[in-house]
XYZ file of C-alpha atoms in Angstrom:
500
model
C -12.754 -0.142 -12.349
C -10.556 -3.521 -12.667
C -12.736 -4.939 -9.797
C -16.053 -4.009 -11.576
C -14.566 -6.167 -14.651
C -14.053 -8.723 -12.960
C -17.151 -9.120 -10.932
C -19.267 -8.853 -14.279
C -17.289 -11.481 -15.763
C -17.391 -14.313 -12.858
C -21.224 -12.985 -12.305
C -21.413 -13.881 -15.988
C -19.708 -16.803 -16.353
C -22.408 -17.813 -13.131
C -25.729 -17.488 -15.679
C -26.496 -21.306 -16.892
C -29.469 -22.443 -17.599
C -31.800 -23.664 -14.652
C -32.640 -26.789 -16.021
C -28.612 -27.644 -16.086
C -28.358 -26.569 -12.675
C -31.423 -28.973 -11.519
C -29.794 -31.850 -13.968
C -26.555 -32.283 -12.418
C -26.078 -30.717 -9.061
C -22.934 -32.835 -8.619
C -21.239 -30.807 -11.638
C -22.462 -27.275 -10.801
C -20.797 -27.769 -7.854
C -17.681 -28.545 -9.185
C -18.033 -25.092 -11.834
C -18.892 -22.980 -8.575
C -15.490 -24.376 -7.131
C -13.549 -23.713 -10.025
C -14.939 -20.184 -10.778
C -14.042 -19.619 -7.177
C -11.043 -20.653 -7.717
C -10.457 -18.713 -11.043
C -11.381 -15.502 -9.109
C -9.226 -15.795 -6.242
C -6.421 -16.469 -8.782
C -7.135 -13.421 -11.059
C -7.509 -10.902 -7.796
C -4.038 -12.082 -6.700
C -2.987 -11.309 -9.978
C -4.491 -7.915 -10.235
C -3.060 -6.952 -6.626
C 0.442 -7.409 -7.620
C -0.212 -5.458 -10.610
C -1.970 -2.707 -8.878
C 1.351 -2.518 -6.643
C 3.755 -2.831 -9.639
C 1.336 0.481 -11.312
C 1.222 2.387 -8.141
C 5.065 1.713 -7.241
C 5.594 3.004 -11.285
C 3.912 5.359 -10.468
C 5.482 6.835 -7.325
C 8.694 6.965 -8.810
C 7.193 8.672 -11.680
C 6.207 11.414 -9.361
C 9.374 11.919 -6.724
C 11.703 9.727 -5.096
C 10.442 10.210 -1.861
C 6.975 8.806 -2.325
C 8.291 5.249 -3.371
C 6.727 2.267 -2.048
C 7.103 1.596 1.738
C 7.873 -2.325 0.722
C 11.587 -3.074 -0.238
C 11.249 -3.870 -3.699
C 8.486 -4.085 -6.118
C 8.961 -7.976 -6.865
C 9.095 -8.553 -3.156
C 5.771 -6.480 -2.331
C 4.015 -8.798 -5.008
C 5.307 -11.827 -3.290
C 3.828 -10.501 -0.454
C 0.080 -9.086 -1.183
C -0.492 -12.170 -2.700
C -0.142 -13.953 0.935
C -3.304 -14.399 2.615
C -1.926 -14.904 5.965
C -0.919 -12.859 8.657
C -1.876 -9.569 10.130
C -6.498 -8.783 11.041
C -6.074 -5.882 8.803
C -8.669 -4.480 5.984
C -8.545 -1.037 4.344
C -10.682 1.218 2.359
C -10.637 4.585 0.485
C -11.928 6.732 3.008
C -10.120 8.723 4.883
C -9.995 9.119 7.794
C -9.495 5.796 7.964
C -10.889 4.440 11.375
C -10.652 1.055 13.037
C -11.294 -0.755 16.334
C -9.270 -4.532 16.945
C -10.878 -6.270 19.267
C -8.167 -8.748 21.286
C -8.945 -11.174 23.427
C -7.943 -14.958 24.970
C -8.467 -18.189 27.412
C -5.177 -18.585 29.121
C -4.189 -21.488 31.502
C -0.883 -22.137 32.837
C 0.213 -24.760 35.167
C 1.977 -22.379 37.788
C -1.198 -20.930 39.573
C -1.473 -18.677 37.250
C 1.798 -16.654 37.301
C 3.407 -18.115 34.262
C 2.751 -14.261 32.238
C 4.587 -12.980 35.489
C 7.214 -15.296 35.148
C 8.491 -14.842 31.920
C 9.096 -11.120 32.059
C 11.018 -11.835 35.830
C 13.634 -14.015 34.255
C 17.177 -13.642 35.781
C 18.936 -10.902 34.260
C 20.393 -7.555 34.533
C 17.195 -5.516 33.821
C 15.287 -5.449 36.957
C 15.809 -3.154 39.427
C 12.792 -0.427 40.508
C 13.262 1.947 38.082
C 12.112 -0.190 35.356
C 8.819 -1.872 37.867
C 7.920 2.123 37.985
C 8.254 2.827 33.786
C 6.095 -0.679 33.649
C 3.255 0.820 35.262
C 3.205 4.216 33.698
C 3.102 2.484 30.318
C -0.058 1.608 31.194
C -1.314 -1.806 29.680
C 0.415 -4.998 29.492
C 0.589 -7.146 25.931
C 1.305 -10.304 27.529
C -0.418 -10.077 30.699
C -3.000 -12.788 31.342
C -4.785 -14.666 34.714
C -6.188 -18.430 34.392
C -9.510 -17.979 32.335
C -10.804 -15.524 29.921
C -8.885 -12.202 29.249
C -9.612 -9.193 27.282
C -6.383 -7.791 26.283
C -7.259 -4.602 24.723
C -9.402 -2.442 22.397
C -7.367 -1.210 19.645
C -9.164 1.886 18.228
C -6.887 3.603 15.075
C -7.378 6.603 13.280
C -4.997 6.687 10.260
C -5.521 9.803 7.421
C -4.129 11.751 4.643
C -3.762 15.457 5.963
C -3.199 16.868 2.998
C -0.290 16.828 0.264
C 2.380 17.209 3.115
C 1.503 15.036 6.061
C 0.104 11.956 6.950
C -0.924 10.924 10.353
C -1.689 8.347 13.088
C -2.829 7.600 16.420
C -3.967 4.819 18.118
C -5.135 4.044 21.356
C -5.548 1.111 23.793
C -8.820 0.666 25.474
C -8.020 -2.169 28.529
C -11.504 -4.543 29.809
C -11.272 -2.404 32.659
C -11.851 0.992 30.340
C -8.605 2.810 31.059
C -7.338 4.666 28.031
C -3.882 4.768 26.922
C -2.602 6.630 23.880
C -0.252 4.437 22.385
C 0.917 6.151 19.421
C -0.142 9.465 17.766
C 2.500 10.792 14.824
C 2.954 13.334 11.863
C 4.848 11.894 8.841
C 5.828 14.107 5.855
C 4.915 12.849 2.020
C 6.751 14.868 -0.211
C 10.182 15.906 1.061
C 13.219 15.684 -1.790
C 15.595 12.786 -2.229
C 13.550 10.037 -0.711
C 13.743 11.611 2.858
C 10.615 11.256 5.816
C 10.278 13.009 9.013
C 7.814 11.746 11.759
C 7.006 13.611 15.021
C 4.932 12.415 17.916
C 4.651 9.536 19.998
C 5.522 6.629 18.386
C 7.581 3.029 18.479
C 10.782 2.822 17.135
C 11.133 0.934 13.377
C 14.715 -0.253 15.425
C 14.531 -4.188 14.388
C 11.642 -6.113 12.910
C 9.274 -6.613 15.640
C 9.487 -3.018 17.962
C 6.813 -1.112 15.845
C 4.191 -3.480 15.630
C 1.367 -4.241 17.694
C -0.138 -7.640 19.080
C -2.696 -8.151 16.631
C 0.010 -8.166 13.900
C 2.373 -10.588 15.835
C 2.580 -14.753 14.628
C 2.103 -15.389 17.981
C 0.006 -14.306 21.049
C 2.526 -13.382 23.248
C 5.934 -11.492 22.976
C 9.563 -13.039 22.293
C 11.850 -13.099 25.799
C 14.529 -10.924 23.761
C 12.451 -8.288 23.399
C 9.975 -8.815 26.553
C 12.775 -8.798 29.005
C 15.409 -6.384 27.319
C 12.897 -4.044 25.544
C 10.610 -3.918 27.273
C 6.310 -5.355 26.481
C 5.646 -2.483 24.757
C 8.900 -2.399 23.237
C 10.923 0.779 22.170
C 8.380 3.899 21.730
C 8.464 7.365 23.176
C 8.033 11.045 22.129
C 10.601 12.537 19.270
C 11.604 12.773 15.844
C 12.615 10.575 13.326
C 14.258 11.043 9.735
C 14.499 8.235 7.251
C 16.077 8.259 4.135
C 15.129 6.013 1.008
C 17.699 6.168 -1.878
C 16.711 5.868 -5.593
C 18.990 2.926 -5.876
C 18.459 -0.871 -7.232
C 17.806 -2.682 -4.010
C 16.062 -1.024 -1.171
C 18.117 0.231 1.601
C 16.470 2.650 4.123
C 18.070 4.662 6.606
C 16.996 5.475 9.942
C 17.787 7.985 12.756
C 15.566 8.454 15.867
C 15.738 11.514 18.682
C 13.750 10.599 21.694
C 12.859 12.441 25.548
C 14.168 8.957 26.756
C 11.353 7.670 28.862
C 11.436 3.957 28.509
C 11.283 1.264 30.711
C 14.343 -0.680 29.542
C 17.118 1.478 28.211
C 17.474 5.004 29.284
C 15.142 4.223 32.555
C 14.671 6.743 35.673
C 14.103 5.737 38.899
C 11.048 6.479 40.279
C 10.881 6.515 44.484
C 8.258 4.604 45.576
C 6.298 5.361 49.101
C 6.906 1.374 49.931
C 11.413 2.487 49.024
C 10.710 5.479 50.911
C 9.520 3.808 54.233
C 12.071 1.104 53.819
C 14.518 3.294 53.591
C 13.455 5.772 56.649
C 13.576 2.947 58.973
C 16.909 1.834 57.816
C 18.211 5.394 59.025
C 18.928 6.878 55.269
C 16.892 9.019 53.310
C 16.302 9.286 49.574
C 18.838 11.760 49.245
C 21.293 9.422 50.244
C 21.001 7.709 47.185
C 22.829 10.235 45.211
C 20.794 9.841 42.059
C 21.263 12.853 39.571
C 17.592 14.803 38.495
C 16.208 14.494 35.745
C 17.908 16.003 32.606
C 16.721 17.748 29.835
C 15.966 15.992 26.919
C 16.236 14.121 24.298
C 18.242 11.604 26.113
C 17.876 8.914 23.556
C 18.812 7.836 19.995
C 18.937 5.059 17.792
C 20.186 4.453 14.443
C 19.160 1.930 11.991
C 19.438 0.525 8.470
C 17.408 -2.212 6.475
C 17.966 -4.097 3.387
C 16.513 -5.741 0.952
C 17.748 -7.373 -2.621
C 15.309 -8.127 -5.264
C 14.837 -11.660 -5.347
C 12.401 -12.117 -7.786
C 8.264 -12.299 -7.723
C 7.959 -14.782 -4.904
C 10.918 -14.168 -2.914
C 11.376 -10.891 -0.420
C 13.686 -11.108 2.176
C 15.224 -7.675 4.375
C 18.012 -7.568 6.221
C 18.240 -4.950 9.548
C 20.574 -3.473 11.835
C 20.852 -0.873 14.492
C 21.473 0.459 17.729
C 20.147 2.966 20.622
C 21.997 4.872 23.056
C 20.517 6.597 26.246
C 22.879 9.144 28.014
C 21.112 8.992 31.491
C 20.296 5.747 33.100
C 19.319 5.107 36.762
C 18.411 1.484 38.436
C 18.505 0.897 42.379
C 18.994 -2.658 43.313
C 17.923 -4.857 46.738
C 15.916 -4.258 49.784
C 16.128 -1.968 52.479
C 14.801 -4.637 54.702
C 17.386 -7.059 54.280
C 19.767 -4.102 54.324
C 21.529 -3.973 50.818
C 19.924 -1.112 48.576
C 22.560 0.645 46.409
C 21.494 2.876 43.309
C 23.863 3.380 40.255
C 23.304 5.584 37.368
C 25.442 6.137 34.154
C 24.526 5.421 30.105
C 23.439 2.469 28.380
C 23.202 1.043 24.757
C 21.712 -1.495 22.690
C 22.310 -3.273 19.389
C 21.050 -5.912 17.459
C 20.824 -7.644 14.369
C 17.329 -9.099 12.641
C 16.534 -11.192 9.071
C 13.459 -11.876 7.313
C 12.548 -14.227 4.443
C 8.746 -14.687 3.215
C 8.396 -17.078 -0.055
C 4.741 -17.126 -1.615
C 3.854 -20.328 -3.308
C 0.819 -18.516 -5.079
C -1.507 -20.307 -3.463
C -5.205 -19.722 -2.467
C -5.229 -17.330 0.957
C -1.801 -18.356 1.772
C -1.386 -22.168 0.780
C 2.477 -23.112 0.753
C 3.619 -19.484 1.971
C 6.711 -19.485 4.429
C 8.064 -17.100 6.432
C 11.153 -17.084 8.663
C 12.007 -14.751 10.738
C 14.913 -13.817 13.853
C 16.194 -11.249 15.719
C 20.052 -10.703 18.003
C 19.713 -8.145 20.723
C 22.697 -7.013 23.348
C 22.142 -4.655 26.083
C 25.026 -2.823 27.434
C 24.861 -0.625 31.009
C 27.713 1.142 32.145
C 26.813 2.700 35.793
C 28.695 3.405 38.876
C 27.181 3.148 42.567
C 26.266 6.058 44.266
C 25.107 4.423 47.434
C 25.457 1.142 48.768
C 23.714 0.267 51.964
C 25.609 -2.697 53.209
C 29.100 -1.663 51.549
C 29.641 1.868 51.575
C 33.346 1.255 50.412
C 31.387 0.204 47.135
C 30.627 4.088 46.043
C 31.918 5.141 43.384
C 33.026 1.321 41.462
C 32.567 0.959 38.024
C 29.976 -1.701 37.140
C 29.033 -3.547 33.618
C 25.846 -5.080 32.789
C 26.400 -7.316 30.077
C 22.826 -9.263 28.575
C 21.809 -10.832 25.248
C 19.030 -12.161 23.808
C 17.093 -13.622 20.336
C 14.511 -15.558 18.717
C 13.792 -17.387 15.716
C 10.721 -18.638 14.585
C 9.101 -20.398 11.073
C 5.267 -20.212 9.474
C 3.919 -22.402 7.221
C 0.553 -22.129 5.445
C -0.251 -25.726 5.287
C -3.555 -24.822 3.830
C -6.200 -22.618 2.356
C -6.504 -19.827 5.934
C -4.441 -22.363 8.396
C -0.708 -21.794 9.494
C 0.996 -23.411 11.801
C 4.444 -21.799 13.131
C 7.515 -22.741 15.309
C 9.358 -20.211 17.966
C 12.051 -20.611 20.050
C 13.504 -17.631 22.287
C 16.324 -17.009 24.808
C 17.231 -14.130 26.921
C 20.948 -14.224 28.782
C 22.725 -16.195 26.617
C 25.607 -13.344 27.794
C 23.961 -12.331 30.852
C 26.836 -11.019 33.531
C 27.668 -8.420 35.769
C 31.484 -7.009 36.016
C 33.604 -4.531 37.811
C 37.187 -3.619 36.567
C 37.391 -6.481 34.344
C 36.095 -9.203 37.390
C 33.195 -10.960 36.981
C 31.056 -10.457 39.706
C 27.869 -12.435 38.973
C 26.745 -14.603 35.865
C 22.946 -15.533 35.481
C 21.799 -18.646 33.963
C 19.686 -17.855 30.355
C 15.705 -18.336 30.504
C 14.773 -20.209 27.004
C 10.473 -21.050 25.949
C 9.804 -23.321 22.836
C 6.404 -22.468 21.545
C 4.093 -23.720 18.479
C 0.775 -22.333 17.297
C -1.797 -22.642 14.642
C -3.714 -20.251 13.303
C -6.591 -19.585 10.949
C -7.671 -16.793 9.628
C -11.492 -17.119 7.896
C -11.108 -13.823 6.713
C -8.858 -10.517 6.748
C -11.541 -9.245 9.754
C -10.722 -12.268 11.940
C -7.947 -14.471 12.964
C -8.102 -17.598 15.396
C -5.252 -19.219 16.821
C -4.190 -22.107 19.156
C -0.797 -21.866 21.199
C 1.416 -23.872 23.263
C 4.177 -23.022 24.815
C 6.767 -24.992 27.342
C 9.172 -22.203 29.127
C 12.498 -22.966 31.808
C 12.579 -19.555 32.848
C 15.841 -18.859 35.841
C 14.322 -16.551 38.999
C 16.658 -15.636 41.922
C 18.760 -18.590 40.296
C 16.073 -21.600 40.324
C 14.607 -23.218 37.514
C 10.931 -22.084 37.097
C 9.880 -25.198 34.092
C 5.772 -24.665 33.213
C 3.821 -25.084 30.268
C 0.476 -23.195 28.993
C -2.045 -22.602 26.374
C -3.577 -19.435 24.566
C -6.667 -19.865 22.811
C -7.108 -16.389 21.174
C -9.179 -14.015 18.850
C -8.849 -11.123 16.815
C -11.824 -8.954 15.179
C -11.011 -5.710 13.178
C -14.117 -3.611 12.220
C -13.373 -0.684 9.757
C -10.501 0.587 7.958
C -7.231 -0.241 8.942
C -4.101 0.633 6.433
C -1.517 -2.310 5.496
C 1.476 -2.903 7.608
C 5.297 -2.696 6.469
C 7.413 -5.467 5.359
């Protein structure tokens, strides 16, 4: 109703005598510009008021249905920004959308750049991790020289009834392969601020983990996530319980229990035919690896806390901390042809902290807006040697693997619909292997600088030019290279709003 009144008012203001238009076209152009500016300002104010009204109504009905954003003021500050995800929304139920994600890519290492980014020296490369990566399907970061179609994301979301919301997301590759990325059900009306989610979903740990690529502020994943959590982040089949207490400041507590089929945290070793043949030629069998059978799930657990103080109408801040534990983790290292295959198993854990600040300058379509964010992740694996081809005396020895990483990035809306971004990311600041208190290996870190220029002509489309300079350590050798992306994102249909 308010939109209709606004449209009627704007239409009335544009009715001027034809003779006056013909007499002074320059004046008419200026009038149109002023009308468009007033329209944008009123729409922004109405958006903010609608958000405040919605939050008030939800709070009156039930604490559990409070707004998903950190606070009313923070939500207002964020809703007035024209930058960010390619997204749209409508009143249709279910909401259905298709988001197309493609790019042109070029590097100066013969097209091997995206592969090198995920192969940095560290604790996370083993036969189990490689297999799981293949199982997880398409890659959000891999690209060949030239033109690439990363995926088409098909999304369905609906309010099933007064008790449940449901979402399903499928990724369709250029070759036609289809992967179910998420499919989950979430309660709507539990008392006292509780919610339960069940199904296959991305974990809410950290800030970026639950974001799909079309919502990223840069074309590719940061090095910390890519090497410590995997290209897809932490996602699995399980259950999540969150509690949003009725406190003055937004505070969200959450726990998750997953089956434990992960690429990095809680990986299970898989024996491919090549490794089996190598072991056989060396006089060993798969049984000699002495790895336990897969334990019954669940095997992976997480907990997280998010806090957002109310900084007023134009500012928003969210802080987070999280931890994850896997009680079964397996790896196979080395090459049987070189005589150094060894298997390990035990448990693994990770933890991280994150911070995000947003400032809404009130300009048209994100002009003057600022977004700053950063995360730190640390991974530790406590494993025992079960088989060692070159050194049988090492069987039973303890191995502690430790690696961390971080990224820091900033975005600025320097003009309506135009945004510039800068990111620094590094993995392996701590990057070592220890046994009984003694350090066995210490790998160098890998780092990268990235700059991006993003144009969002409408909420349904986005173009991005990105350049990065990377220094990646591979087998103790530095690989220094640069690469560019020219990315396009297009949204067709309705797509629900993202969280903070």
